[in-house]
Coordinates of N, CA and C in Angstrom, one line a residue:
M1 N 0.8 -8.8 -7.3 CA 2.4 -9.1 -8.8 C 2.1 -9.2 -9.6
I2 N 2.9 -9.3 -10.8 CA 2.5 -9.5 -11.9 C 3.8 -10.0 -13.0
I3 N 3.3 -11.2 -13.6 CA 4.0 -12.2 -14.4 C 4.1 -12.3 -15.7
I4 N 5.5 -12.1 -16.7 CA 5.2 -11.4 -18.2 C 6.6 -13.1 -18.9
T5 N 5.1 -12.9 -19.4 CA 5.8 -14.6 -20.8 C 6.0 -13.4 -21.5
A6 N 7.5 -14.5 -22.8 CA 7.7 -13.3 -23.7 C 8.0 -14.7 -24.5
K7 N 7.8 -15.1 -25.8 CA 7.8 -15.8 -26.2 C 8.5 -15.6 -27.3
Q8 N 10.2 -16.5 -27.8 CA 10.9 -15.8 -28.9 C 10.8 -17.7 -29.9
T9 N 10.9 -17.2 -30.5 CA 11.7 -18.2 -32.0 C 12.8 -17.5 -32.5
I10 N 13.9 -18.4 -32.1 CA 15.6 -17.9 -32.7 C 16.2 -18.9 -33.8
K11 N 16.7 -17.9 -34.3 CA 17.3 -18.3 -36.3 C 18.0 -19.8 -35.4
E12 N 17.8 -20.6 -36.3 CA 18.3 -21.9 -36.0 C 19.9 -21.7 -34.9
D13 N 20.8 -20.5 -36.2 CA 22.1 -20.6 -35.9 C 22.5 -18.8 -35.3
M14 N 21.5 -18.9 -34.4 CA 21.5 -17.7 -33.5 C 21.5 -18.2 -32.8
I15 N 21.2 -19.4 -32.2 CA 20.9 -19.7 -30.9 C 21.9 -19.9 -29.5
E16 N 22.6 -19.7 -29.8 CA 24.6 -19.8 -28.9 C 24.4 -17.8 -28.6
T17 N 24.2 -17.6 -29.4 CA 24.6 -16.1 -29.5 C 23.1 -15.5 -27.9
Y18 N 21.7 -16.1 -28.5 CA 20.9 -15.8 -28.2 C 21.3 -16.4 -26.3
Q19 N 21.2 -17.4 -26.3 CA 21.9 -18.0 -24.9 C 22.4 -16.9 -24.3
K20 N 23.6 -16.8 -24.9 CA 24.7 -16.3 -24.0 C 24.2 -14.4 -24.0
L21 N 22.5 -14.0 -24.4 CA 23.2 -12.9 -23.9 C 21.8 -13.1 -23.1
A22 N 20.6 -14.9 -23.0 CA 19.9 -15.0 -22.1 C 20.5 -15.0 -21.0
E23 N 21.1 -15.5 -20.6 CA 21.6 -15.6 -19.6 C 22.1 -14.4 -18.3
E24 N 22.7 -13.3 -19.1 CA 23.6 -12.4 -19.2 C 22.4 -10.7 -18.2
L25 N 21.2 -11.3 -19.3 CA 19.7 -10.7 -18.9 C 19.2 -11.2 -17.3
V26 N 19.6 -12.6 -17.7 CA 18.8 -13.0 -16.8 C 19.8 -13.1 -14.9
T27 N 21.1 -12.9 -15.2 CA 21.1 -13.3 -13.8 C 21.5 -11.5 -13.7
L28 N 21.8 -10.6 -13.7 CA 21.4 -9.1 -13.8 C 20.3 -8.9 -14.0
S29 N 18.8 -9.4 -13.9 CA 17.5 -8.7 -13.8 C 17.2 -9.3 -12.6
R30 N 17.3 -11.0 -12.2 CA 17.6 -11.1 -10.5 C 18.0 -10.7 -9.8
Q31 N 19.3 -10.1 -9.6 CA 19.1 -8.6 -9.2 C 18.2 -7.5 -8.2
E32 N 17.5 -7.2 -9.6 CA 16.4 -6.2 -8.9 C 15.6 -6.2 -8.1
E33 N 15.7 -4.5 -7.6 CA 15.1 -4.4 -6.5 C 13.3 -4.7 -7.5
G34 N 12.5 -5.2 -6.2 CA 11.1 -6.3 -6.9 C 11.4 -6.9 -7.7
C35 N 11.8 -7.8 -8.2 CA 12.0 -9.0 -8.7 C 11.6 -10.9 -8.1
V36 N 10.7 -11.1 -8.9 CA 10.5 -12.1 -7.8 C 11.0 -13.2 -8.6
F37 N 10.8 -13.4 -8.9 CA 11.5 -14.6 -9.9 C 11.9 -14.2 -11.6
Y38 N 12.7 -14.7 -12.1 CA 13.5 -14.1 -13.7 C 13.5 -15.6 -14.0
Y39 N 13.4 -16.5 -15.3 CA 13.7 -17.2 -15.0 C 13.7 -17.0 -17.7
S40 N 14.1 -18.4 -17.6 CA 14.5 -18.8 -20.0 C 14.6 -19.8 -19.7
S41 N 13.6 -20.0 -20.6 CA 13.3 -21.7 -20.8 C 13.3 -21.9 -22.8
R42 N 13.4 -23.4 -22.6 CA 13.7 -23.6 -23.9 C 12.5 -24.6 -24.3
S43 N 12.2 -24.9 -25.0 CA 11.2 -25.9 -25.7 C 11.6 -26.8 -25.5
M44 N 10.8 -28.1 -25.4 CA 11.5 -29.4 -25.7 C 11.0 -30.0 -27.2
E45 N 10.2 -29.6 -26.9 CA 10.0 -29.3 -28.5 C 10.2 -29.2 -30.3
E46 N 10.2 -28.1 -29.8 CA 11.3 -27.7 -30.4 C 12.6 -26.5 -29.9
K47 N 14.2 -26.8 -30.2 CA 14.5 -26.4 -29.8 C 15.6 -25.0 -30.0
N48 N 14.7 -23.9 -31.2 CA 14.8 -23.1 -31.1 C 13.5 -21.9 -31.3
V49 N 12.7 -22.6 -29.6 CA 11.9 -21.8 -29.5 C 12.1 -21.7 -27.5
F50 N 12.2 -20.3 -27.6 CA 12.5 -20.0 -25.8 C 11.3 -18.9 -25.4
M51 N 11.3 -19.1 -24.0 CA 10.0 -18.1 -22.9 C 11.4 -18.2 -21.8
F52 N 10.8 -16.9 -21.8 CA 11.4 -15.8 -20.2 C 10.5 -15.8 -19.6
V53 N 9.8 -16.3 -18.7 CA 9.1 -16.0 -17.5 C 9.1 -14.8 -16.1
E54 N 8.7 -14.0 -16.0 CA 9.4 -13.5 -14.9 C 7.8 -12.9 -13.9
N55 N 8.8 -12.7 -12.4 CA 6.7 -12.0 -11.8 C 7.9 -10.7 -11.6
W56 N 7.5 -10.0 -11.3 CA 7.9 -9.2 -10.6 C 6.3 -8.3 -8.9
K57 N 7.3 -8.1 -8.3 CA 6.5 -7.6 -7.2 C 5.2 -6.6 -8.3
D58 N 6.0 -5.2 -8.6 CA 4.0 -4.0 -9.1 C 4.5 -4.4 -10.7
Q59 N 4.3 -3.4 -10.9 CA 4.2 -2.5 -11.9 C 5.6 -1.7 -11.9
D60 N 5.7 -0.7 -11.2 CA 7.0 -0.4 -10.7 C 7.6 -0.4 -10.8
A61 N 7.8 -2.0 -10.2 CA 9.4 -2.8 -10.8 C 9.5 -2.9 -12.3
I62 N 8.7 -3.4 -13.2 CA 8.5 -3.6 -14.2 C 9.1 -2.2 -15.1
D63 N 8.8 -0.9 -14.7 CA 9.2 -0.5 -15.4 C 10.0 0.4 -15.4
A64 N 10.7 -0.1 -13.6 CA 12.5 0.4 -13.3 C 13.3 -0.3 -13.9
H65 N 13.2 -1.9 -14.9 CA 13.5 -2.8 -14.9 C 13.7 -2.5 -16.6
G66 N 12.7 -2.0 -17.4 CA 13.0 -1.6 -18.6 C 13.3 -0.6 -19.0
K67 N 14.5 0.3 -17.8 CA 15.2 1.8 -18.0 C 16.6 1.2 -17.4
T68 N 17.3 -0.2 -17.0 CA 18.1 -0.8 -17.1 C 19.2 -0.6 -17.9
E69 N 20.8 -0.4 -17.4 CA 21.4 -0.7 -18.3 C 21.5 -1.9 -18.7
H70 N 21.1 -3.2 -18.3 CA 21.1 -4.0 -19.3 C 20.0 -5.0 -19.9
F71 N 18.3 -4.3 -19.3 CA 17.9 -4.7 -20.2 C 17.8 -3.3 -21.3
T72 N 18.0 -2.3 -21.2 CA 18.6 -1.7 -22.5 C 19.5 -2.2 -24.0
R73 N 20.7 -1.8 -23.2 CA 21.7 -3.3 -23.8 C 20.8 -4.0 -25.0
I74 N 20.6 -5.7 -23.8 CA 20.3 -6.6 -25.1 C 19.2 -6.9 -25.5
V75 N 17.9 -6.4 -25.0 CA 16.5 -5.9 -25.4 C 16.7 -6.1 -26.7
P76 N 17.7 -4.8 -27.1 CA 17.1 -4.9 -28.7 C 18.6 -5.8 -29.7
Q77 N 18.9 -6.6 -29.3 CA 19.1 -7.5 -29.4 C 19.2 -8.7 -29.6
F78 N 18.1 -8.7 -29.5 CA 17.8 -10.2 -29.8 C 16.6 -10.0 -30.9
A79 N 16.3 -8.5 -31.7 CA 15.2 -8.4 -32.7 C 16.0 -9.0 -33.5
E80 N 17.8 -8.8 -33.1 CA 18.2 -9.6 -35.0 C 18.1 -10.8 -35.2
L81 N 18.1 -12.0 -33.6 CA 17.8 -13.5 -33.6 C 16.2 -14.1 -33.7
F82 N 15.9 -13.3 -33.3 CA 14.0 -14.0 -33.6 C 13.8 -14.2 -35.5
A83 N 13.4 -15.8 -35.5 CA 12.9 -15.8 -37.3 C 11.1 -15.8 -37.2
A84 N 10.9 -15.4 -35.8 CA 9.9 -15.1 -36.1 C 8.4 -13.9 -34.5
E85 N 8.1 -13.1 -34.9 CA 7.4 -12.0 -34.3 C 7.8 -12.7 -32.5
E86 N 8.4 -11.8 -30.9 CA 7.9 -12.5 -29.7 C 6.1 -11.7 -30.2
I87 N 6.5 -12.7 -29.1 CA 5.1 -13.3 -27.6 C 4.7 -12.6 -26.7
V88 N 4.0 -11.4 -26.0 CA 4.4 -11.2 -24.8 C 3.3 -11.0 -24.6
T89 N 2.8 -11.2 -23.3 CA 1.4 -12.5 -22.5 C 2.3 -11.0 -20.5
K90 N 1.2 -10.7 -20.2 CA 1.2 -10.6 -19.0 C 0.1 -10.6 -18.6
Y91 N 0.3 -11.4 -17.3 CA -0.3 -11.4 -16.3 C -1.0 -11.0 -14.3
E92 N -1.8 -10.7 -14.4 CA -1.5 -10.5 -12.9 C -2.5 -11.8 -12.5
V93 N -1.5 -12.0 -11.2 CA -1.8 -13.4 -9.8 C -3.1 -12.7 -9.3
V94 N -3.8 -12.9 -9.4 CA -5.4 -13.2 -8.8 C -5.2 -13.7 -7.1
K95 N -4.0 -15.2 -7.1 CA -4.3 -15.5 -5.9 C -2.7 -16.3 -5.5

């Protein structure tokens, strides 16, 4: 299994827009084959910092996710909402 985190700092005036897009992305991604879990989280200290935490069965599931209609439509819209560079990290589940 593979876990991906994507930390995103959002412009203060774009938080509502971001949350609507994130909610749609989460809902649709959870329905994909190979998705173990998919969450959007908000920092308790910095209200404009969010993190996606995703768990996928394997790399094939991640590749398929990246080609879905919802991913290719929603994810590019996030870039204009960022106040800082997105930080994406991939982890292999070892135990």
